[in-house]
mmCIF file of C-alpha atoms in Angstrom:
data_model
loop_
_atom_site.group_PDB
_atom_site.id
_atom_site.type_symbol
_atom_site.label_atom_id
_atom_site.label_comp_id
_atom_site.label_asym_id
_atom_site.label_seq_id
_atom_site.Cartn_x
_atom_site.Cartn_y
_atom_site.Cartn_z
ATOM 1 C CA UNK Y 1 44.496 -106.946 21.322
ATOM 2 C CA UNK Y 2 47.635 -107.634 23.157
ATOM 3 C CA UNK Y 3 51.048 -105.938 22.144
ATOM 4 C CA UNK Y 4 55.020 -106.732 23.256
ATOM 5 C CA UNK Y 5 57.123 -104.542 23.112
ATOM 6 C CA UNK Y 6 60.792 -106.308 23.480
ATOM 7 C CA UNK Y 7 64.612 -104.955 22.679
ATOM 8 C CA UNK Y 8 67.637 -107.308 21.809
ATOM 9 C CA UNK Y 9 71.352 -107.538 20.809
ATOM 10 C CA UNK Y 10 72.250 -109.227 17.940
ATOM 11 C CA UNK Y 11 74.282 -111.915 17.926
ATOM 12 C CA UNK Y 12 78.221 -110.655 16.913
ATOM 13 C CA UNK Y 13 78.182 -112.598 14.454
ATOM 14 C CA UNK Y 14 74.812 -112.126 12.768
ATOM 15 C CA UNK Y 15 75.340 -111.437 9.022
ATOM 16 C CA UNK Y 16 72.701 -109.704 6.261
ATOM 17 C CA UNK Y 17 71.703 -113.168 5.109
ATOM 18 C CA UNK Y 18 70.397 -113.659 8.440
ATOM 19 C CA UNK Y 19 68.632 -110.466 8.698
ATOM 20 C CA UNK Y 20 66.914 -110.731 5.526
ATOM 21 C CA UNK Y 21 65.973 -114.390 6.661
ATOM 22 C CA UNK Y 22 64.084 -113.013 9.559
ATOM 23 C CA UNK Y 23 62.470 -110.433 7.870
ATOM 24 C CA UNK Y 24 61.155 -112.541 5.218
ATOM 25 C CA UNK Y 25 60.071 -115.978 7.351
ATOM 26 C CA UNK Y 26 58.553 -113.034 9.976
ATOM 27 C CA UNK Y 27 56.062 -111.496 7.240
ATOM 28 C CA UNK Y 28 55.016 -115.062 6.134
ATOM 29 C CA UNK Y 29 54.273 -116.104 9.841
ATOM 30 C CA UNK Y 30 52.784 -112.888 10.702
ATOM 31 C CA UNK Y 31 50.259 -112.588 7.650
ATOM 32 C CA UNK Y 32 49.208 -116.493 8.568
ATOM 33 C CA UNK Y 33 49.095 -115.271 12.567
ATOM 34 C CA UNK Y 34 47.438 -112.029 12.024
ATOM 35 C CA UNK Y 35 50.592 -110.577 13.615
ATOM 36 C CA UNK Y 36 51.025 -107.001 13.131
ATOM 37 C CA UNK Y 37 53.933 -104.448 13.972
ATOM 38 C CA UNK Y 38 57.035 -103.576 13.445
ATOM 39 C CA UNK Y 39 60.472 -104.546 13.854
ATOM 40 C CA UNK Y 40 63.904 -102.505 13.518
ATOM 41 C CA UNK Y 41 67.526 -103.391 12.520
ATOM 42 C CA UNK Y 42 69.945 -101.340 13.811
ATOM 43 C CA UNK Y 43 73.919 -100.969 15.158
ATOM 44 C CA UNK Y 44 73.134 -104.255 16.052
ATOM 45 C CA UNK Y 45 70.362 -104.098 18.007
ATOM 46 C CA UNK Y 46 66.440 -105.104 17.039
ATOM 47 C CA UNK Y 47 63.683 -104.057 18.861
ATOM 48 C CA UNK Y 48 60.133 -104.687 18.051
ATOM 49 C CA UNK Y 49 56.676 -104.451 18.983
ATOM 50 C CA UNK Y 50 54.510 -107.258 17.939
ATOM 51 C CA UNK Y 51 50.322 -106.971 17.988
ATOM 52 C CA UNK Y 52 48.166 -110.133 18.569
ATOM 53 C CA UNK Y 53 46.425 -112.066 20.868
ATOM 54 C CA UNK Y 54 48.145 -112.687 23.757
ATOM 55 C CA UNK Y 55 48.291 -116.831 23.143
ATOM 56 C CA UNK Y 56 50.242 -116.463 19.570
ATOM 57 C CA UNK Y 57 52.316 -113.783 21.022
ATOM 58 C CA UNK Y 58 53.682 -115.538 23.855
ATOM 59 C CA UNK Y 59 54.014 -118.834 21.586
ATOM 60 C CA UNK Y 60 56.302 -116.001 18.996
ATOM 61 C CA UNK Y 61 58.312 -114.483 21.640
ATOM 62 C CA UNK Y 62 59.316 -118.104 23.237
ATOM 63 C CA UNK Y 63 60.479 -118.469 20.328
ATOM 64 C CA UNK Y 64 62.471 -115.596 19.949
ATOM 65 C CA UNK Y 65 63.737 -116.024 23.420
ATOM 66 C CA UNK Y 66 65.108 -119.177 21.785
ATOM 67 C CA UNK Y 67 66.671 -117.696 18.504
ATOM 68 C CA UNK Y 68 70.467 -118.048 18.787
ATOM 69 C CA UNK Y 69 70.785 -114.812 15.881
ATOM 70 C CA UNK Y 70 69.992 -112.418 18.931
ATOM 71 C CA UNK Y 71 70.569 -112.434 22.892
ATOM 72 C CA UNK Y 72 69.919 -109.619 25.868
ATOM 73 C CA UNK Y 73 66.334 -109.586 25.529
ATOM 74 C CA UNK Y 74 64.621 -107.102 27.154
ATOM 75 C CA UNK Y 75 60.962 -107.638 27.387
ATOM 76 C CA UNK Y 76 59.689 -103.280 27.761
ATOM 77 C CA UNK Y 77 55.844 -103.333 27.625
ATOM 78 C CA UNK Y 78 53.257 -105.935 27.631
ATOM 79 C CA UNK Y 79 49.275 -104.783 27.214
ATOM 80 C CA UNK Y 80 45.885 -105.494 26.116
ATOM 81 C CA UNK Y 81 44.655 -103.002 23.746
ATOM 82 C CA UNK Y 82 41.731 -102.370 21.851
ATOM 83 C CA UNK Y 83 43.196 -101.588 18.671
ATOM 84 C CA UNK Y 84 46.358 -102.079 16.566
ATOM 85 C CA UNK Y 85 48.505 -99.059 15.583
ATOM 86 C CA UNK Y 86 50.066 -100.860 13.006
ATOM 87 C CA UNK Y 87 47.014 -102.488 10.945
ATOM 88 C CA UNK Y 88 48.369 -102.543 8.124
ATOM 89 C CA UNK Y 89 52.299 -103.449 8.506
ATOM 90 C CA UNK Y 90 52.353 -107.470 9.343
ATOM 91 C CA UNK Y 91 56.092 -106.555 9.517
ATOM 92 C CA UNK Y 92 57.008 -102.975 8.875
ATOM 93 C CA UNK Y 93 60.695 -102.697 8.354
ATOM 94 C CA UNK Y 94 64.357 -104.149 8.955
ATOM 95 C CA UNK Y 95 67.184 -101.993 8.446
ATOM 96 C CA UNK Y 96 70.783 -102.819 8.240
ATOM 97 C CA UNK Y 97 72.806 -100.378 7.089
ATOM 98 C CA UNK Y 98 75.154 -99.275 9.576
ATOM 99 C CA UNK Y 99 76.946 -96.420 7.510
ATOM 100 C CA UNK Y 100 75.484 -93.059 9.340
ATOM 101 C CA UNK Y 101 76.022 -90.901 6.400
ATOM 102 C CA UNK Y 102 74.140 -93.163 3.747
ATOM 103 C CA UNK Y 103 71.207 -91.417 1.681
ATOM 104 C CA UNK Y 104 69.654 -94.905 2.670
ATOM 105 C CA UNK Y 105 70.495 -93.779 6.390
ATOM 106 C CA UNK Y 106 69.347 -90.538 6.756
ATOM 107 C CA UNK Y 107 65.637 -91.233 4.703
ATOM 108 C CA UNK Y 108 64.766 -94.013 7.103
ATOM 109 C CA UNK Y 109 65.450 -92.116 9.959
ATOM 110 C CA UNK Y 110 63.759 -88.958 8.608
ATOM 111 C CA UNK Y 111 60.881 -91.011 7.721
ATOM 112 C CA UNK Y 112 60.211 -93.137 10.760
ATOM 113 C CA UNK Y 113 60.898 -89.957 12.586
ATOM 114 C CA UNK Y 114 58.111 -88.436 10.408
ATOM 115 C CA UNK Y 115 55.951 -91.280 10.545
ATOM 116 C CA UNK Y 116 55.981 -91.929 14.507
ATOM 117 C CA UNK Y 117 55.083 -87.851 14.679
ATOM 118 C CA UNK Y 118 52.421 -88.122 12.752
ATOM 119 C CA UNK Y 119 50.144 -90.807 14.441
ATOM 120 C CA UNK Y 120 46.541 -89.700 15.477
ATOM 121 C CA UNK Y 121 46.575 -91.922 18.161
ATOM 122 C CA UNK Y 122 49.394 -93.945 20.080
ATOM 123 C CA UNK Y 123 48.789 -96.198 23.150
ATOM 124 C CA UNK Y 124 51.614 -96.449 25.700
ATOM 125 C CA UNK Y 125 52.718 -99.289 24.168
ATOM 126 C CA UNK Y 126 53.459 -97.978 20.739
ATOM 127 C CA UNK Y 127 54.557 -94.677 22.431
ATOM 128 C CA UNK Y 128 57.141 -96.294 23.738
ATOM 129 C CA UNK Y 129 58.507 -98.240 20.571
ATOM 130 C CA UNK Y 130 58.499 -95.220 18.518
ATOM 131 C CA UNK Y 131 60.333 -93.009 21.537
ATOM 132 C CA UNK Y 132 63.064 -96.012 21.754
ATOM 133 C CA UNK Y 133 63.329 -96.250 17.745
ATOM 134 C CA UNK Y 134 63.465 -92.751 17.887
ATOM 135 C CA UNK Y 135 66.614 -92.720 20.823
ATOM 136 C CA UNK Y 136 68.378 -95.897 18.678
ATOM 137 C CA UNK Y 137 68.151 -94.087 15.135
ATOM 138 C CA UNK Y 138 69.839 -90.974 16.493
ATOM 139 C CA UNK Y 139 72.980 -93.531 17.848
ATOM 140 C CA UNK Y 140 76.162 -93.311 16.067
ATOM 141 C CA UNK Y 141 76.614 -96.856 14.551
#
């Protein structure tokens, strides 16, 4: 198994359509790839850590190199691995709500706060997605 672990701006002038057109065209590719993972939205920046082989992985993030909806990218960990820590999520979550004080806000922090505590077992890789989700949620947007 082979995970990438990559941060990146978002374009200024990205809007919600586009968001929700990644997020959507990234599950369908990923269930057909046998991508799994898990991807974040937020005060305009995405990061992401992807699980495949290494061959459709590299093929994916060319791709996203190439994606004009996001720019800075920051490529943070690359590894083999023996197992996924995101099975079952072919794309876990995108999140787009800049307002801070939401309800909306607060529970998806809380809960991907919750959820990256409560792994058995992490691998550097997905250590150090959940630590950098962890540093970007607790931004002001």
């Amino acid at each position: 198994m082979y995970k990438l672990v990559y941060q990146s701006a978002a374009s200024p002038n990205i809007t919600s359509e586009d968001i929700r057109n990644i997020s959507e065209t990234s599950r369908l590719f990923n269930t057909v790839n046998d991508i799994t993972g898990f991807l974040i939205y937020y005060n305009f920046t995405f990061l992401q850590i992807l699980e495949s082989s290494k061959p459709i992985l590299e093929e994916l993030f060319f791709k996203i190199k190439q994606d004009n909806r996001n720019y800075n990218i920051q490529t943070l960990y690359e590894s083999s691995n023996e197992e996924r820590t995101f099975q079952d999520w072919n794309m876990a979550y995108s999140y787009n709500d800049l307002s801070d004080n939401s309800v909306e806000s607060i529970l998806f922090k809380c809960n991907l706060i919750f959820y990256c505590e409560s792994l058995d077992k992490v691998d550097e890789a997905s250590l150090l997605f959940l630590r950098r989700a962890e540093l970007l949620l607790k931004e002001k947007g």
